[in-house]
Amino acid sequence: MTTVGILGGGQLARMLALAGAPLGLRFLVMDTVADACAGQFAPLLVGDYRDESALAEFASKVDVVTFDFENVPATSAEWLAARVPVFPNPSALAVAQDRLAEKTLFRELGIPVPEFMDVPDRLALDAAIAAIGTPCILKTRRLGYDGKGQFRLKSSADADAAWQALGAQAATVGLILEAFVPFERELSVVAVRGRGGEFRAWPLTENWHVDGVLSASLAPAQVDAALHHTAIAHARALAERLDYVGVFALELFCRDGVLSANELAPRVHNSGHWTIEGAETSQFHNHLRAVLGLPLGDTGMRGHACMLNWIGAMPDAGPVLREAGGHWHDYGKQPRDGRKVGHATLRSDSGAGLMAVLARAGEGLGRQAQVAPVLDALRGR
Ligand code: ATP
Ligand code: MG
Ligand code: MG
């Protein structure tokens, strides 16, 4: 009996545990809080990620360790890796945890990236604004997620306000200034690399964010074959350089038909949730296969799929469940503003079929605004 240890007990750990059940896997999830939603399906060890006695107990009970979130302290990942196999490896995790290291690596690999500069102090912010221009975004280098820890500057007159908002974090998690990209679309490559170097990617996904939080994803993205190929080649280059094992997502902007990289998420990713019902092998199954050294599954998809995120509170499931291609996921979380509490995936064999299903479900849910950009993309805009 193999036990997979997961650091972090959110919805990603929960979906990993659900995916692992048919493979005969056991799980142990470690989280800092007792009501972590993965705990509804897997034994939960409550402890601090920096506490060596909690980590020792965790390590003694699992055969392999992986992550449900990227902000596990790198030192804890290394501590564990000295005792039990950890995938992705802690040095890959360390790169993905730091926007400066990550963007420097993109550049090194020839992956286009928006202009960026390290901002260690207030003076450096002025210099970076002068060099990069406006609009631009000040972001924390570490610990940001769902658009948290970011400040958008329209002009250099916003520098004081930006520093007011984030300056205190320059000394703790670091800051980076990035050019704002007026993209036409956001895309992500969700891909997987096995222990032996085998690489597979799911079809490119198009994503829409609201207030920095993912709202909807569409697969396959409506892009031409050359763009698709380039995006996947970027993901592959990154995975190979980092000797990455497991599933990851590369978030991309597309402007005037040209790609630039936003960030690397070293884990299963929200923009890959559609793979549960939309692909031959889901990202959760393939992540488990990868970290266990099993053969990877086919990443092909059937038809077209759209994922809608539920933020704050769950809507009524009826309008989705009534659809033939409608699938519902409730993470069992308490409602809270801005919190990802569930998602739905709608799937159809044809683009026209998906449009019909989405339009009906969107109306039934009262979520016309959420589905509108996806319908536009399917229509070819
Ligand atoms: P995630 O939850 O994806 O980890 P995050 O907090 O790490 O989010 P980003 O992915 O950097 O944040 O930014 C969130 C969203 O904000 C992006 O998906 C994009 O819509 C927008 N955004 C971020 N950086 C830029 C940029 N340089 N130009 C334009 N839009 C941007
Ligand atoms: Mg991120
Ligand atoms: Mg992101």
PDB file of N, CA, C and O in Angstrom, residues 270-313:
ATOM      1  N   ASN A 270      -5.638  25.362 -11.268  1.00  0.00           N
ATOM      2  CA  ASN A 270      -7.065  25.649 -11.456  1.00  0.00           C
ATOM      3  C   ASN A 270      -7.459  25.635 -12.937  1.00  0.00           C
ATOM      4  O   ASN A 270      -8.551  25.171 -13.292  1.00  0.00           O
ATOM      5  N   SER A 271      -6.584  26.084 -13.815  1.00  0.00           N
ATOM      6  CA  SER A 271      -6.944  26.109 -15.242  1.00  0.00           C
ATOM      7  C   SER A 271      -6.906  24.709 -15.860  1.00  0.00           C
ATOM      8  O   SER A 271      -7.233  24.546 -17.035  1.00  0.00           O
ATOM      9  N   GLY A 272      -6.527  23.704 -15.060  1.00  0.00           N
ATOM     10  CA  GLY A 272      -6.555  22.321 -15.541  1.00  0.00           C
ATOM     11  C   GLY A 272      -7.672  21.496 -14.929  1.00  0.00           C
ATOM     12  O   GLY A 272      -7.734  20.277 -15.143  1.00  0.00           O
ATOM     13  N   HIS A 273      -8.569  22.143 -14.191  1.00  0.00           N
ATOM     14  CA  HIS A 273      -9.656  21.361 -13.563  1.00  0.00           C
ATOM     15  C   HIS A 273     -10.567  20.707 -14.596  1.00  0.00           C
ATOM     16  O   HIS A 273     -11.164  19.671 -14.346  1.00  0.00           O
ATOM     17  N   TRP A 274     -10.682  21.323 -15.767  1.00  0.00           N
ATOM     18  CA  TRP A 274     -11.546  20.759 -16.815  1.00  0.00           C
ATOM     19  C   TRP A 274     -11.079  19.369 -17.237  1.00  0.00           C
ATOM     20  O   TRP A 274     -11.845  18.598 -17.812  1.00  0.00           O
ATOM     21  N   THR A 275      -9.802  19.031 -16.975  1.00  0.00           N
ATOM     22  CA  THR A 275      -9.284  17.733 -17.417  1.00  0.00           C
ATOM     23  C   THR A 275      -9.943  16.566 -16.677  1.00  0.00           C
ATOM     24  O   THR A 275      -9.850  15.433 -17.131  1.00  0.00           O
ATOM     25  N   ILE A 276     -10.587  16.840 -15.535  1.00  0.00           N
ATOM     26  CA  ILE A 276     -11.223  15.742 -14.785  1.00  0.00           C
ATOM     27  C   ILE A 276     -12.257  15.046 -15.671  1.00  0.00           C
ATOM     28  O   ILE A 276     -12.271  13.828 -15.775  1.00  0.00           O
ATOM     29  N   GLU A 277     -13.102  15.838 -16.304  1.00  0.00           N
ATOM     30  CA  GLU A 277     -14.112  15.227 -17.174  1.00  0.00           C
ATOM     31  C   GLU A 277     -13.806  15.397 -18.654  1.00  0.00           C
ATOM     32  O   GLU A 277     -14.392  14.721 -19.490  1.00  0.00           O
ATOM     33  N   GLY A 278     -12.888  16.330 -18.992  1.00  0.00           N
ATOM     34  CA  GLY A 278     -12.695  16.685 -20.394  1.00  0.00           C
ATOM     35  C   GLY A 278     -11.531  15.990 -21.079  1.00  0.00           C
ATOM     36  O   GLY A 278     -11.381  16.111 -22.293  1.00  0.00           O
ATOM     37  N   ALA A 279     -10.685  15.305 -20.312  1.00  0.00           N
ATOM     38  CA  ALA A 279      -9.506  14.686 -20.932  1.00  0.00           C
ATOM     39  C   ALA A 279      -9.463  13.198 -20.615  1.00  0.00           C
ATOM     40  O   ALA A 279     -10.062  12.729 -19.650  1.00  0.00           O
ATOM     41  N   GLU A 280      -8.732  12.486 -21.434  1.00  0.00           N
ATOM     42  CA  GLU A 280      -8.593  11.042 -21.213  1.00  0.00           C
ATOM     43  C   GLU A 280      -7.993  10.772 -19.819  1.00  0.00           C
ATOM     44  O   GLU A 280      -8.446   9.885 -19.109  1.00  0.00           O
ATOM     45  N   THR A 281      -6.987  11.545 -19.457  1.00  0.00           N
ATOM     46  CA  THR A 281      -6.380  11.428 -18.126  1.00  0.00           C
ATOM     47  C   THR A 281      -6.378  12.813 -17.506  1.00  0.00           C
ATOM     48  O   THR A 281      -5.937  13.774 -18.137  1.00  0.00           O
ATOM     49  N   SER A 282      -6.861  12.927 -16.280  1.00  0.00           N
ATOM     50  CA  SER A 282      -6.932  14.258 -15.659  1.00  0.00           C
ATOM     51  C   SER A 282      -5.565  14.676 -15.148  1.00  0.00           C
ATOM     52  O   SER A 282      -4.664  13.850 -14.955  1.00  0.00           O
ATOM     53  N   GLN A 283      -5.421  15.980 -14.872  1.00  0.00           N
ATOM     54  CA  GLN A 283      -4.158  16.468 -14.292  1.00  0.00           C
ATOM     55  C   GLN A 283      -3.895  15.808 -12.947  1.00  0.00           C
ATOM     56  O   GLN A 283      -2.733  15.574 -12.593  1.00  0.00           O
ATOM     57  N   PHE A 284      -4.935  15.481 -12.201  1.00  0.00           N
ATOM     58  CA  PHE A 284      -4.742  14.886 -10.867  1.00  0.00           C
ATOM     59  C   PHE A 284      -4.211  13.455 -10.995  1.00  0.00           C
ATOM     60  O   PHE A 284      -3.288  13.051 -10.288  1.00  0.00           O
ATOM     61  N   HIS A 285      -4.809  12.686 -11.916  1.00  0.00           N
ATOM     62  CA  HIS A 285      -4.305  11.331 -12.155  1.00  0.00           C
ATOM     63  C   HIS A 285      -2.859  11.366 -12.619  1.00  0.00           C
ATOM     64  O   HIS A 285      -2.022  10.601 -12.143  1.00  0.00           O
ATOM     65  N   ASN A 286      -2.575  12.236 -13.569  1.00  0.00           N
ATOM     66  CA  ASN A 286      -1.222  12.250 -14.123  1.00  0.00           C
ATOM     67  C   ASN A 286      -0.203  12.768 -13.119  1.00  0.00           C
ATOM     68  O   ASN A 286       0.957  12.340 -13.128  1.00  0.00           O
ATOM     69  N   HIS A 287      -0.601  13.669 -12.249  1.00  0.00           N
ATOM     70  CA  HIS A 287       0.338  14.128 -11.226  1.00  0.00           C
ATOM     71  C   HIS A 287       0.730  12.954 -10.323  1.00  0.00           C
ATOM     72  O   HIS A 287       1.906  12.747 -10.020  1.00  0.00           O
ATOM     73  N   LEU A 288      -0.265  12.178  -9.930  1.00  0.00           N
ATOM     74  CA  LEU A 288       0.019  11.014  -9.072  1.00  0.00           C
ATOM     75  C   LEU A 288       0.887  10.000  -9.814  1.00  0.00           C
ATOM     76  O   LEU A 288       1.846   9.457  -9.261  1.00  0.00           O
ATOM     77  N   ARG A 289       0.538   9.737 -11.073  1.00  0.00           N
ATOM     78  CA  ARG A 289       1.359   8.801 -11.858  1.00  0.00           C
ATOM     79  C   ARG A 289       2.799   9.294 -11.923  1.00  0.00           C
ATOM     80  O   ARG A 289       3.737   8.510 -11.778  1.00  0.00           O
ATOM     81  N   ALA A 290       2.969  10.593 -12.165  1.00  0.00           N
ATOM     82  CA  ALA A 290       4.323  11.147 -12.308  1.00  0.00           C
ATOM     83  C   ALA A 290       5.117  10.997 -11.015  1.00  0.00           C
ATOM     84  O   ALA A 290       6.242  10.495 -11.035  1.00  0.00           O
ATOM     85  N   VAL A 291       4.545  11.415  -9.893  1.00  0.00           N
ATOM     86  CA  VAL A 291       5.330  11.401  -8.651  1.00  0.00           C
ATOM     87  C   VAL A 291       5.594   9.974  -8.178  1.00  0.00           C
ATOM     88  O   VAL A 291       6.546   9.731  -7.436  1.00  0.00           O
ATOM     89  N   LEU A 292       4.770   9.017  -8.626  1.00  0.00           N
ATOM     90  CA  LEU A 292       4.971   7.615  -8.228  1.00  0.00           C
ATOM     91  C   LEU A 292       5.816   6.850  -9.241  1.00  0.00           C
ATOM     92  O   LEU A 292       6.082   5.660  -9.062  1.00  0.00           O
ATOM     93  N   GLY A 293       6.211   7.510 -10.315  1.00  0.00           N
ATOM     94  CA  GLY A 293       7.038   6.839 -11.319  1.00  0.00           C
ATOM     95  C   GLY A 293       6.251   5.860 -12.175  1.00  0.00           C
ATOM     96  O   GLY A 293       6.826   4.945 -12.771  1.00  0.00           O
ATOM     97  N   LEU A 294       4.951   6.062 -12.297  1.00  0.00           N
ATOM     98  CA  LEU A 294       4.106   5.209 -13.149  1.00  0.00           C
ATOM     99  C   LEU A 294       4.058   5.793 -14.561  1.00  0.00           C
ATOM    100  O   LEU A 294       4.332   6.982 -14.756  1.00  0.00           O
ATOM    101  N   PRO A 295       3.673   4.963 -15.562  1.00  0.00           N
ATOM    102  CA  PRO A 295       3.531   5.526 -16.917  1.00  0.00           C
ATOM    103  C   PRO A 295       2.492   6.655 -16.919  1.00  0.00           C
ATOM    104  O   PRO A 295       1.478   6.557 -16.235  1.00  0.00           O
ATOM    105  N   LEU A 296       2.761   7.698 -17.689  1.00  0.00           N
ATOM    106  CA  LEU A 296       1.810   8.815 -17.767  1.00  0.00           C
ATOM    107  C   LEU A 296       0.642   8.441 -18.665  1.00  0.00           C
ATOM    108  O   LEU A 296       0.797   7.665 -19.605  1.00  0.00           O
ATOM    109  N   GLY A 297      -0.519   9.041 -18.370  1.00  0.00           N
ATOM    110  CA  GLY A 297      -1.710   8.784 -19.171  1.00  0.00           C
ATOM    111  C   GLY A 297      -1.843   9.774 -20.312  1.00  0.00           C
ATOM    112  O   GLY A 297      -1.239  10.861 -20.309  1.00  0.00           O
ATOM    113  N   ASP A 298      -2.648   9.403 -21.288  1.00  0.00           N
ATOM    114  CA  ASP A 298      -2.887  10.237 -22.455  1.00  0.00           C
ATOM    115  C   ASP A 298      -3.540  11.559 -22.042  1.00  0.00           C
ATOM    116  O   ASP A 298      -4.461  11.582 -21.222  1.00  0.00           O
ATOM    117  N   THR A 299      -3.060  12.670 -22.629  1.00  0.00           N
ATOM    118  CA  THR A 299      -3.585  13.983 -22.257  1.00  0.00           C
ATOM    119  C   THR A 299      -4.559  14.533 -23.319  1.00  0.00           C
ATOM    120  O   THR A 299      -4.923  15.705 -23.280  1.00  0.00           O
ATOM    121  N   GLY A 300      -4.948  13.667 -24.237  1.00  0.00           N
ATOM    122  CA  GLY A 300      -5.893  14.105 -25.258  1.00  0.00           C
ATOM    123  C   GLY A 300      -7.259  14.426 -24.664  1.00  0.00           C
ATOM    124  O   GLY A 300      -7.615  13.912 -23.606  1.00  0.00           O
ATOM    125  N   MET A 301      -7.991  15.283 -25.351  1.00  0.00           N
ATOM    126  CA  MET A 301      -9.337  15.604 -24.882  1.00  0.00           C
ATOM    127  C   MET A 301     -10.359  15.268 -25.953  1.00  0.00           C
ATOM    128  O   MET A 301     -10.020  15.134 -27.132  1.00  0.00           O
ATOM    129  N   ARG A 302     -11.583  15.141 -25.490  1.00  0.00           N
ATOM    130  CA  ARG A 302     -12.692  14.930 -26.406  1.00  0.00           C
ATOM    131  C   ARG A 302     -13.499  16.202 -26.442  1.00  0.00           C
ATOM    132  O   ARG A 302     -13.923  16.693 -25.391  1.00  0.00           O
ATOM    133  N   GLY A 303     -13.709  16.768 -27.609  1.00  0.00           N
ATOM    134  CA  GLY A 303     -14.603  17.912 -27.735  1.00  0.00           C
ATOM    135  C   GLY A 303     -14.053  19.171 -27.080  1.00  0.00           C
ATOM    136  O   GLY A 303     -12.853  19.460 -27.163  1.00  0.00           O
ATOM    137  N   HIS A 304     -14.938  19.909 -26.426  1.00  0.00           N
ATOM    138  CA  HIS A 304     -14.614  21.217 -25.863  1.00  0.00           C
ATOM    139  C   HIS A 304     -15.121  21.262 -24.424  1.00  0.00           C
ATOM    140  O   HIS A 304     -16.178  20.728 -24.128  1.00  0.00           O
ATOM    141  N   ALA A 305     -14.359  21.922 -23.559  1.00  0.00           N
ATOM    142  CA  ALA A 305     -14.763  21.995 -22.152  1.00  0.00           C
ATOM    143  C   ALA A 305     -14.584  23.404 -21.619  1.00  0.00           C
ATOM    144  O   ALA A 305     -13.650  24.118 -22.008  1.00  0.00           O
ATOM    145  N   CYS A 306     -15.486  23.791 -20.737  1.00  0.00           N
ATOM    146  CA  CYS A 306     -15.378  25.092 -20.062  1.00  0.00           C
ATOM    147  C   CYS A 306     -15.512  24.865 -18.571  1.00  0.00           C
ATOM    148  O   CYS A 306     -16.413  24.151 -18.126  1.00  0.00           O
ATOM    149  N   MET A 307     -14.601  25.460 -17.810  1.00  0.00           N
ATOM    150  CA  MET A 307     -14.674  25.405 -16.357  1.00  0.00           C
ATOM    151  C   MET A 307     -15.072  26.768 -15.817  1.00  0.00           C
ATOM    152  O   MET A 307     -14.547  27.790 -16.284  1.00  0.00           O
ATOM    153  N   LEU A 308     -16.004  26.784 -14.898  1.00  0.00           N
ATOM    154  CA  LEU A 308     -16.416  28.026 -14.246  1.00  0.00           C
ATOM    155  C   LEU A 308     -16.091  27.910 -12.762  1.00  0.00           C
ATOM    156  O   LEU A 308     -16.460  26.915 -12.121  1.00  0.00           O
ATOM    157  N   ASN A 309     -15.405  28.910 -12.221  1.00  0.00           N
ATOM    158  CA  ASN A 309     -15.052  28.894 -10.794  1.00  0.00           C
ATOM    159  C   ASN A 309     -16.176  29.489  -9.964  1.00  0.00           C
ATOM    160  O   ASN A 309     -16.785  30.491 -10.364  1.00  0.00           O
ATOM    161  N   TRP A 310     -16.395  28.921  -8.807  1.00  0.00           N
ATOM    162  CA  TRP A 310     -17.342  29.521  -7.859  1.00  0.00           C
ATOM    163  C   TRP A 310     -16.543  30.170  -6.739  1.00  0.00           C
ATOM    164  O   TRP A 310     -15.814  29.503  -6.010  1.00  0.00           O
ATOM    165  N   ILE A 311     -16.685  31.484  -6.648  1.00  0.00           N
ATOM    166  CA  ILE A 311     -15.911  32.269  -5.687  1.00  0.00           C
ATOM    167  C   ILE A 311     -16.850  32.817  -4.617  1.00  0.00           C
ATOM    168  O   ILE A 311     -17.881  33.391  -4.956  1.00  0.00           O
ATOM    169  N   GLY A 312     -16.492  32.651  -3.356  1.00  0.00           N
ATOM    170  CA  GLY A 312     -17.283  33.219  -2.260  1.00  0.00           C
ATOM    171  C   GLY A 312     -18.328  32.255  -1.741  1.00  0.00           C
ATOM    172  O   GLY A 312     -18.321  31.898  -0.564  1.00  0.00           O
ATOM    173  N   ALA A 313     -19.262  31.851  -2.611  1.00  0.00           N
ATOM    174  CA  ALA A 313     -20.327  30.940  -2.186  1.00  0.00           C
ATOM    175  C   ALA A 313     -20.755  30.089  -3.376  1.00  0.00           C
ATOM    176  O   ALA A 313     -20.587  30.497  -4.523  1.00  0.00           O
TER     177      ALA A 313
END
